[in-house]
Short mmCIF file of C-alpha atoms in Angstrom, two decimals:
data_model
loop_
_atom_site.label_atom_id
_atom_site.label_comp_id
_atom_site.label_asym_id
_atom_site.label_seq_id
_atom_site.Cartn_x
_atom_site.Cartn_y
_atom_site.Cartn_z
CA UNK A 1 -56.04 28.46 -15.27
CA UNK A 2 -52.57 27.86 -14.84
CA UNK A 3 -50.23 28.70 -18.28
CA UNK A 4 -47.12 27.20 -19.07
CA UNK A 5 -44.37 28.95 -17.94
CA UNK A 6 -43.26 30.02 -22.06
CA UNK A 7 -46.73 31.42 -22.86
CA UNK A 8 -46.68 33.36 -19.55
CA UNK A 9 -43.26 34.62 -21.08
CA UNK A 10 -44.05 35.45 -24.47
CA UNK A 11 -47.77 37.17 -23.37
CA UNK A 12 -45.69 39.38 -20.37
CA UNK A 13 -43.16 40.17 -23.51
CA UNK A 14 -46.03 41.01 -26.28
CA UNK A 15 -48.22 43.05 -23.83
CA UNK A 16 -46.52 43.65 -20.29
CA UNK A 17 -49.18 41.69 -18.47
CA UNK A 18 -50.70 38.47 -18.08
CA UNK A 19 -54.13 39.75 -18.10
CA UNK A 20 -54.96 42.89 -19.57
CA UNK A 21 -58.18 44.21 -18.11
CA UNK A 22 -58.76 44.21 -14.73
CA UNK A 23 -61.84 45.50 -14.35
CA UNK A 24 -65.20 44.61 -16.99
CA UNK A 25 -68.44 47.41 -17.38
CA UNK A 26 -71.32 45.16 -16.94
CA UNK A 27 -73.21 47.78 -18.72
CA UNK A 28 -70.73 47.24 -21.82
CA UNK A 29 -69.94 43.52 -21.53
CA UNK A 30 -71.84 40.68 -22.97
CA UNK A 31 -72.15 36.67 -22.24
CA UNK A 32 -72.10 35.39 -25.67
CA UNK A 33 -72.88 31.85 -24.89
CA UNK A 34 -72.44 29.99 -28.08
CA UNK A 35 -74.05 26.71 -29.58
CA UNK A 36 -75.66 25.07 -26.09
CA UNK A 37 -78.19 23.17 -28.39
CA UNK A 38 -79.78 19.90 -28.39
CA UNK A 39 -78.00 18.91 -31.40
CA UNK A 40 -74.10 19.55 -29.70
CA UNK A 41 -74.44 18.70 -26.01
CA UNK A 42 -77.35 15.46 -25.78
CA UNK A 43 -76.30 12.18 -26.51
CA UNK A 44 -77.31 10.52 -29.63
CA UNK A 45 -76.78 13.65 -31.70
CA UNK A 46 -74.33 13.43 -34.36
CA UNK A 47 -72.41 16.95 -32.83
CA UNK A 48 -72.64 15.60 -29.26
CA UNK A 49 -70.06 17.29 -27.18
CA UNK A 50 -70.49 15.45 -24.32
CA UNK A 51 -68.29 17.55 -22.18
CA UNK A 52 -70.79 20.39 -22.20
CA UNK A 53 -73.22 18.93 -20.57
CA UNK A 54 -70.34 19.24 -17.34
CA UNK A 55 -70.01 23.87 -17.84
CA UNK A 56 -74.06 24.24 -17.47
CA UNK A 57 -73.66 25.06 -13.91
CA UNK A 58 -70.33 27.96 -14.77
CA UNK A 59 -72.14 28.90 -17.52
CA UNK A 60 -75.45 29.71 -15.49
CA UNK A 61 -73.57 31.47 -12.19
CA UNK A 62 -72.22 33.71 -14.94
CA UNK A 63 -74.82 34.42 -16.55
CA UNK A 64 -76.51 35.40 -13.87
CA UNK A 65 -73.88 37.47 -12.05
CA UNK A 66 -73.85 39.82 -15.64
CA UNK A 67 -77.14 39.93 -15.36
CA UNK A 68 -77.34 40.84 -11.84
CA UNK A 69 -74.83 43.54 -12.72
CA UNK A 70 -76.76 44.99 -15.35
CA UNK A 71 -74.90 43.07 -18.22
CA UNK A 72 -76.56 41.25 -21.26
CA UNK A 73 -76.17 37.36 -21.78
CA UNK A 74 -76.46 36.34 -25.72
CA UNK A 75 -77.42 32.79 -26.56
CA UNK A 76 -76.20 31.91 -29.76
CA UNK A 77 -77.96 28.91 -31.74
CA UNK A 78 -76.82 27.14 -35.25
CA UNK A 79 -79.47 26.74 -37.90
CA UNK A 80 -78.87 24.56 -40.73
CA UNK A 81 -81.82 26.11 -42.84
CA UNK A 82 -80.25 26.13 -46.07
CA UNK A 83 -76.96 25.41 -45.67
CA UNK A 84 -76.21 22.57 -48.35
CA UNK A 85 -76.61 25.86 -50.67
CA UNK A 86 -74.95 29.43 -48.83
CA UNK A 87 -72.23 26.62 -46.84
CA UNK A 88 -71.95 24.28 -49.70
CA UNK A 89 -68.54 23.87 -49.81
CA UNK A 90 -68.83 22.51 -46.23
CA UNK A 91 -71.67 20.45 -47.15
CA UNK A 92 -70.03 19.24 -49.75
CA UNK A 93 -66.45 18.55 -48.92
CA UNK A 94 -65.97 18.47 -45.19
CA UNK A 95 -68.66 16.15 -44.52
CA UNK A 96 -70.03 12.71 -46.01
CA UNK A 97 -73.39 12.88 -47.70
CA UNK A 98 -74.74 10.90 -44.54
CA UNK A 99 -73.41 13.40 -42.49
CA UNK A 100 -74.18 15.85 -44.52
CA UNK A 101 -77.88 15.24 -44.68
CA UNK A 102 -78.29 14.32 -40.75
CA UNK A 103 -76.54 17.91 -40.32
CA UNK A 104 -79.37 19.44 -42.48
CA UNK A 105 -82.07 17.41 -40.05
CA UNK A 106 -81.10 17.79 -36.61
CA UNK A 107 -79.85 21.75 -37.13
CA UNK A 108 -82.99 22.94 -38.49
CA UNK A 109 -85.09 25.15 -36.94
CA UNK A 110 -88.41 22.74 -36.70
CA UNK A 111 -85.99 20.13 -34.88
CA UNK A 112 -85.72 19.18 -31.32
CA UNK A 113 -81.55 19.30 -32.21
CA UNK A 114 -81.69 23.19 -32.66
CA UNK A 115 -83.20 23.96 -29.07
CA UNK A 116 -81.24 25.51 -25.96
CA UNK A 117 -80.47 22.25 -24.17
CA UNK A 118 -82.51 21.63 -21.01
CA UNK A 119 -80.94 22.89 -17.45
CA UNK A 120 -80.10 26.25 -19.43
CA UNK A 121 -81.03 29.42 -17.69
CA UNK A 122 -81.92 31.03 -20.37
CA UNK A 123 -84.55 33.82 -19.48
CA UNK A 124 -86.91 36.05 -21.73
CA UNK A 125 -84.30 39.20 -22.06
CA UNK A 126 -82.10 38.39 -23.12
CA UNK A 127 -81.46 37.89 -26.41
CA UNK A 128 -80.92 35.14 -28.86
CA UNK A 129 -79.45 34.88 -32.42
CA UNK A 130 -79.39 32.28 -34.96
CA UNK A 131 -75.88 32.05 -36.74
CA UNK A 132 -75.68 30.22 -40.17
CA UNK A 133 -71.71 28.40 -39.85
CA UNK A 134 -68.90 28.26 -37.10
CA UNK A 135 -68.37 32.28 -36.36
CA UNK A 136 -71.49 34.21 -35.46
CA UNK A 137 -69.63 37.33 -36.66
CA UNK A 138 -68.18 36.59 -40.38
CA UNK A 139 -70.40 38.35 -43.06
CA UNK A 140 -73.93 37.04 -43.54
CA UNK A 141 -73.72 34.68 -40.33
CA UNK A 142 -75.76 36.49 -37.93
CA UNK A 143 -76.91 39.38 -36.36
CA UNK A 144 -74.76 39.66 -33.16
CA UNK A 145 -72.74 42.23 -34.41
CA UNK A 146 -75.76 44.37 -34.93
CA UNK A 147 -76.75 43.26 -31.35
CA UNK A 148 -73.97 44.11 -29.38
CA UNK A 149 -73.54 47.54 -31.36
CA UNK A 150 -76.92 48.27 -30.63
CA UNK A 151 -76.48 47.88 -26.48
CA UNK A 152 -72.90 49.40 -26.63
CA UNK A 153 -71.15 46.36 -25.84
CA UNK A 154 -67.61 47.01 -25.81
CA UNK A 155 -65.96 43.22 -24.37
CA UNK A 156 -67.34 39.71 -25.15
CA UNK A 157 -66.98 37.16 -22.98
CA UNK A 158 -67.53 33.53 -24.63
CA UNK A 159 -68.73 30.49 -23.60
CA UNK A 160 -70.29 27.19 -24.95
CA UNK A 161 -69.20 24.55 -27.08
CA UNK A 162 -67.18 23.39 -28.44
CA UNK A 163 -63.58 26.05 -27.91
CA UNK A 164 -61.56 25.07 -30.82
CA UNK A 165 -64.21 25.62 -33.21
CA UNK A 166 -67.26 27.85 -33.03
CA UNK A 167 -66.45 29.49 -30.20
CA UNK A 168 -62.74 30.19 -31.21
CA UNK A 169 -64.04 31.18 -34.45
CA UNK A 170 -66.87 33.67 -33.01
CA UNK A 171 -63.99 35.00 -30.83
CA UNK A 172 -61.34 35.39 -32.97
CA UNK A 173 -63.61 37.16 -35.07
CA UNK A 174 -64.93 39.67 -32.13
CA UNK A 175 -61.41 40.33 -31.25
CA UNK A 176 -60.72 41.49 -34.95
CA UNK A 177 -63.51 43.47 -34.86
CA UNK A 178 -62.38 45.29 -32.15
CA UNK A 179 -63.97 43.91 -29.21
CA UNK A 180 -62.14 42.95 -26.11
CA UNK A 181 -62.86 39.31 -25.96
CA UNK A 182 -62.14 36.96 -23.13
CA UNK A 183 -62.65 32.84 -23.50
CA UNK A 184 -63.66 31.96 -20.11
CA UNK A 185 -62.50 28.79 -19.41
CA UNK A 186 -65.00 26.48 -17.17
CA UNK A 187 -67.80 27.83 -19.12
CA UNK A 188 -66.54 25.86 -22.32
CA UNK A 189 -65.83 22.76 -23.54
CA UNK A 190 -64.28 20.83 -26.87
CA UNK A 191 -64.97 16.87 -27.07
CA UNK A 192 -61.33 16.18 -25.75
CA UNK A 193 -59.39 17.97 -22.82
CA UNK A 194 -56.51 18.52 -25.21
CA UNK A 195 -58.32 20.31 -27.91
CA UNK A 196 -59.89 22.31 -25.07
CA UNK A 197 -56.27 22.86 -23.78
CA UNK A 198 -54.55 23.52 -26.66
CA UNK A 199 -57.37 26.10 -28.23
CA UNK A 200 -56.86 28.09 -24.70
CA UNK A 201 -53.64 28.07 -25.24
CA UNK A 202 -53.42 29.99 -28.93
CA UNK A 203 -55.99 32.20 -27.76
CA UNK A 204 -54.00 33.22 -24.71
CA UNK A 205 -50.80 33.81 -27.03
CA UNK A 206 -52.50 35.72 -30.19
CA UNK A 207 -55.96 36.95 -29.51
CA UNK A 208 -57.03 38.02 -25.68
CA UNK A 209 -57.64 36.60 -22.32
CA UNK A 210 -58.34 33.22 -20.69
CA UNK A 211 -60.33 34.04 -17.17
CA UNK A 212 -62.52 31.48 -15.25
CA UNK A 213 -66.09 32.04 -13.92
CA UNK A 214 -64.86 33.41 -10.66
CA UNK A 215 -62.61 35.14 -12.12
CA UNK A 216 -64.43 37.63 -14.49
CA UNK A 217 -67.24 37.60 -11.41
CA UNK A 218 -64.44 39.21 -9.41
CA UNK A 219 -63.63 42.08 -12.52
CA UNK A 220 -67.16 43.13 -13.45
CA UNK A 221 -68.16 46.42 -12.02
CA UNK A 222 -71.99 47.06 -12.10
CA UNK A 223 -72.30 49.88 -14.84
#
């Protein structure tokens, strides 16, 4: 994607280049694909992103390139199992009790709201992980660190829905933990192009890169 010409300034200035890893080791780079559920990208779902629904496509050619190059694709999925207790301040302040409890019905694990949406290739290997609020990597949210340690993942490449909020947050987080992290661009989506825009944006400045599809297709090196 094209920047602005003062972030391309002020990212050449912080870290001499516009993009700082040229090439990717499939063997050490994961797809972490991030909240493609029933309950954020189908209409008449109270999280419906409908933009989503549009990156199925990117989000499938990539996953399917890092898989091809011996790479692992993560599908990340929100359960609400309990979450008016261990997220109660969320529960409690940031949404209306209506919300609230239609958040505690259509996220939990029994309901058709917590499956991978349909027109997702997601296949048997690889794996999944259930992640309890918006990061998938703050303490007592999920597994993936434990999964990516465990097949020496060294850089994270993020997709899904929506940008500015759980995958920004996973992403921020796997950039602080010392992953190289990438947001790649046409394989997410936020409910309104500016919030989309605008999340890129930050990223680009503070946290790590902003690649497309094609882009990270034409870094990855089998490993």
């Amino acid at each position: 994607m094209e920047f602005p010409a003062w972030i391309v300034d002020r990212v050449l200035a912080r870290q001499g280049t516009l993009h700082p890893y040229p090439r990717f080791d499939a063997s050490r780079t994961a797809f972490v694909v991030v909240d493609l559920q029933n309950y954020y990208t189908q209409a008449g779902y109270m999280g419906e992103c409908a933009p989503a629904r549009d990156t199925f496509g990117k989000v499938n050619e990539l996953a399917a390139a890092l898989r091809e190059a011996g790479g692992t694709v993560v599908w990340v999925q929100t359960s609400s199992d309990g979450a008016d207790r261990f997220w109660s301040h969320h529960h409690a302040y940031m949404l209306t009790p209506e919300r609230s409890a239609r958040r505690l019905v259509e996220l939990d694990p029994s309901h058709p709201g917590f499956k991978l949406a349909p027109g997702l290739d997601a296949r048997p290997e690889d794996p999944r992980v259930v992640k309890r609020c918006y990061s998938a990597l703050v303490p007592g949210s999920s597994s993936l660190d434990e999964v990516l340690k465990a097949r020496g993942i060294e850089t994270v490449l993020i997709g899904g829905t929506v940008t500015n909020v759980c995958c920004e947050s996973t992403a921020r987080d796997a950039m602080m933990m010392n992953y190289a992290t990438v947001m790649v661009e046409d394989a997410l989506s936020a409910v309104t192009p500016e919030e989309h825009l605008h999340s890129l944006h930050n990223w680009m400045l503070f946290f790590g890169d902003v690649l497309s599809v094609e882009e990270v297709g034409a870094r990855l090196r089998v490993g």
